[in-house]
Amino acid sequence: MLWENVQNILDNKSMTIYRLSRETGINENTLYSYSRGISEPSFKNMAKIADALDVSLDIFREEVRK
């Protein structure tokens, strides 16, 4: 699942969803809905998440292709 990759990066950076929300401007509840698989992030939001985590969007693209 896409969010598992995000969560691994969050864990490695000791970052919480709350902090990710503040750094991306994405509502915390929206991030939790992504983490629970209730909804999928838009490209725009994935770009914000990648920027906040200081990773390439390609990391997430590869995950989707599998």
Coordinates of N, CA and C in Angstrom, one line a residue:
M1 N 0.8 -1.2 0.0 CA 0.0 0.0 0.0 C 0.9 1.2 0.0
L2 N 0.4 2.3 -0.7 CA 1.2 3.5 -0.8 C 1.5 4.1 0.5
W3 N 0.6 4.1 1.4 CA 0.8 4.8 2.7 C 1.9 4.1 3.5
E4 N 2.0 2.8 3.4 CA 3.1 2.1 4.1 C 4.5 2.7 3.8
N5 N 4.7 3.0 2.6 CA 5.9 3.7 2.2 C 6.1 5.0 2.9
V6 N 5.0 5.8 2.9 CA 5.0 7.1 3.6 C 5.3 6.9 5.1
Q7 N 4.6 5.9 5.7 CA 4.8 5.7 7.1 C 6.2 5.3 7.5
N8 N 6.8 4.5 6.6 CA 8.2 4.1 6.9 C 9.1 5.3 6.9
I9 N 8.9 6.2 6.0 CA 9.7 7.4 5.9 C 9.5 8.3 7.1
L10 N 8.2 8.4 7.5 CA 7.8 9.2 8.7 C 8.5 8.6 9.9
D11 N 8.5 7.3 10.1 CA 9.1 6.6 11.2 C 10.6 6.8 11.2
N12 N 11.3 6.7 10.0 CA 12.7 6.9 9.9 C 13.1 8.3 10.3
K13 N 12.2 9.3 10.0 CA 12.5 10.7 10.3 C 12.0 11.1 11.6
S14 N 11.4 10.2 12.4 CA 10.7 10.5 13.7 C 9.7 11.6 13.5
M15 N 8.9 11.5 12.5 CA 8.0 12.6 12.2 C 6.6 12.0 12.4
T16 N 5.7 12.8 12.9 CA 4.3 12.4 13.1 C 3.4 12.9 12.0
I17 N 2.2 12.4 11.9 CA 1.2 12.8 11.0 C 0.9 14.3 11.3
Y18 N 0.8 14.6 12.6 CA 0.5 16.0 13.0 C 1.6 17.0 12.3
R19 N 2.9 16.6 12.5 CA 3.9 17.5 11.9 C 3.9 17.5 10.4
L20 N 3.6 16.3 9.8 CA 3.5 16.3 8.3 C 2.3 17.2 7.9
S21 N 1.2 17.2 8.6 CA 0.1 18.1 8.3 C 0.5 19.5 8.4
R22 N 1.3 19.9 9.4 CA 1.7 21.3 9.5 C 2.7 21.7 8.4
E23 N 3.5 20.8 8.0 CA 4.5 21.1 7.0 C 3.9 21.1 5.6
T24 N 2.9 20.3 5.4 CA 2.3 20.3 4.0 C 1.1 21.2 3.8
G25 N 0.4 21.5 4.9 CA -0.8 22.3 4.8 C -2.0 21.4 4.5
I26 N -1.8 20.0 4.6 CA -2.9 19.1 4.3 C -3.5 18.8 5.7
N27 N -4.8 18.8 5.7 CA -5.6 18.6 7.0 C -5.1 17.3 7.6
E28 N -5.0 17.3 8.9 CA -4.5 16.1 9.6 C -5.5 14.9 9.4
N29 N -6.8 15.2 9.4 CA -7.8 14.2 9.2 C -7.7 13.6 7.8
T30 N -7.3 14.4 6.8 CA -7.1 13.9 5.5 C -6.0 12.9 5.4
L31 N -4.9 13.3 6.1 CA -3.7 12.4 6.2 C -4.1 11.1 6.9
Y32 N -4.9 11.1 7.9 CA -5.3 9.9 8.6 C -6.2 9.1 7.7
S33 N -7.0 9.7 6.9 CA -7.8 8.9 5.9 C -6.9 8.2 4.9
Y34 N -5.8 8.8 4.5 CA -4.9 8.2 3.6 C -4.3 7.0 4.3
S35 N -3.9 7.2 5.6 CA -3.2 6.1 6.3 C -4.1 4.9 6.6
R36 N -5.4 5.2 6.6 CA -6.3 4.1 6.9 C -6.9 3.5 5.6
G37 N -6.4 4.0 4.5 CA -6.9 3.5 3.2 C -8.3 3.9 2.8
I38 N -8.8 4.9 3.5 CA -10.2 5.4 3.2 C -10.2 6.1 1.9
S39 N -9.1 6.9 1.6 CA -9.0 7.6 0.4 C -7.6 7.6 -0.1
E40 N -7.4 7.9 -1.3 CA -6.0 8.0 -1.9 C -5.6 9.5 -2.1
P41 N -4.4 9.8 -1.9 CA -4.0 11.2 -2.1 C -4.0 11.6 -3.6
S42 N -4.3 12.9 -3.8 CA -4.1 13.4 -5.2 C -2.7 13.6 -5.5
F43 N -2.4 13.8 -6.7 CA -1.0 14.0 -7.1 C -0.4 15.3 -6.4
K44 N -1.3 16.3 -6.3 CA -0.8 17.6 -5.7 C -0.5 17.3 -4.2
N45 N -1.3 16.5 -3.5 CA -1.0 16.2 -2.1 C 0.2 15.3 -2.0
M46 N 0.4 14.4 -2.9 CA 1.6 13.5 -2.9 C 2.9 14.3 -3.1
A47 N 2.8 15.3 -4.0 CA 3.9 16.2 -4.2 C 4.3 17.0 -2.9
K48 N 3.2 17.5 -2.2 CA 3.5 18.2 -0.9 C 4.1 17.2 0.1
I49 N 3.6 16.0 0.2 CA 4.1 15.0 1.1 C 5.6 14.7 0.8
A50 N 5.9 14.5 -0.5 CA 7.3 14.2 -0.9 C 8.2 15.3 -0.5
D51 N 7.7 16.6 -0.8 CA 8.6 17.7 -0.5 C 8.8 17.8 1.0
A52 N 7.8 17.6 1.8 CA 7.9 17.7 3.3 C 8.8 16.6 3.8
L53 N 8.8 15.4 3.2 CA 9.7 14.3 3.6 C 11.1 14.4 3.0
D54 N 11.2 15.3 2.1 CA 12.5 15.5 1.4 C 12.9 14.2 0.6
V55 N 11.9 13.7 -0.2 CA 12.1 12.5 -1.0 C 11.6 12.8 -2.4
S56 N 12.0 12.0 -3.3 CA 11.5 12.1 -4.7 C 10.1 11.5 -4.8
L57 N 9.3 12.1 -5.7 CA 8.0 11.5 -5.9 C 8.1 10.1 -6.6
D58 N 9.2 9.9 -7.2 CA 9.5 8.6 -7.9 C 9.4 7.4 -6.9
I59 N 9.8 7.6 -5.6 CA 9.7 6.6 -4.6 C 8.3 6.1 -4.5
F60 N 7.3 7.0 -4.5 CA 5.9 6.6 -4.4 C 5.4 6.0 -5.7
R61 N 5.9 6.5 -6.8 CA 5.4 6.0 -8.1 C 5.8 4.5 -8.3
E62 N 7.0 4.2 -7.9 CA 7.4 2.8 -7.9 C 6.5 1.9 -7.1
E63 N 6.1 2.4 -5.9 CA 5.3 1.6 -5.1 C 3.9 1.4 -5.7
V64 N 3.4 2.3 -6.4 CA 2.1 2.1 -7.1 C 2.2 1.1 -8.2
R65 N 3.3 1.1 -8.9 CA 3.5 0.2 -10.1 C 3.5 -1.3 -9.7
K66 N 3.9 -1.6 -8.5 CA 4.1 -3.0 -8.1 C 2.8 -3.7 -8.0

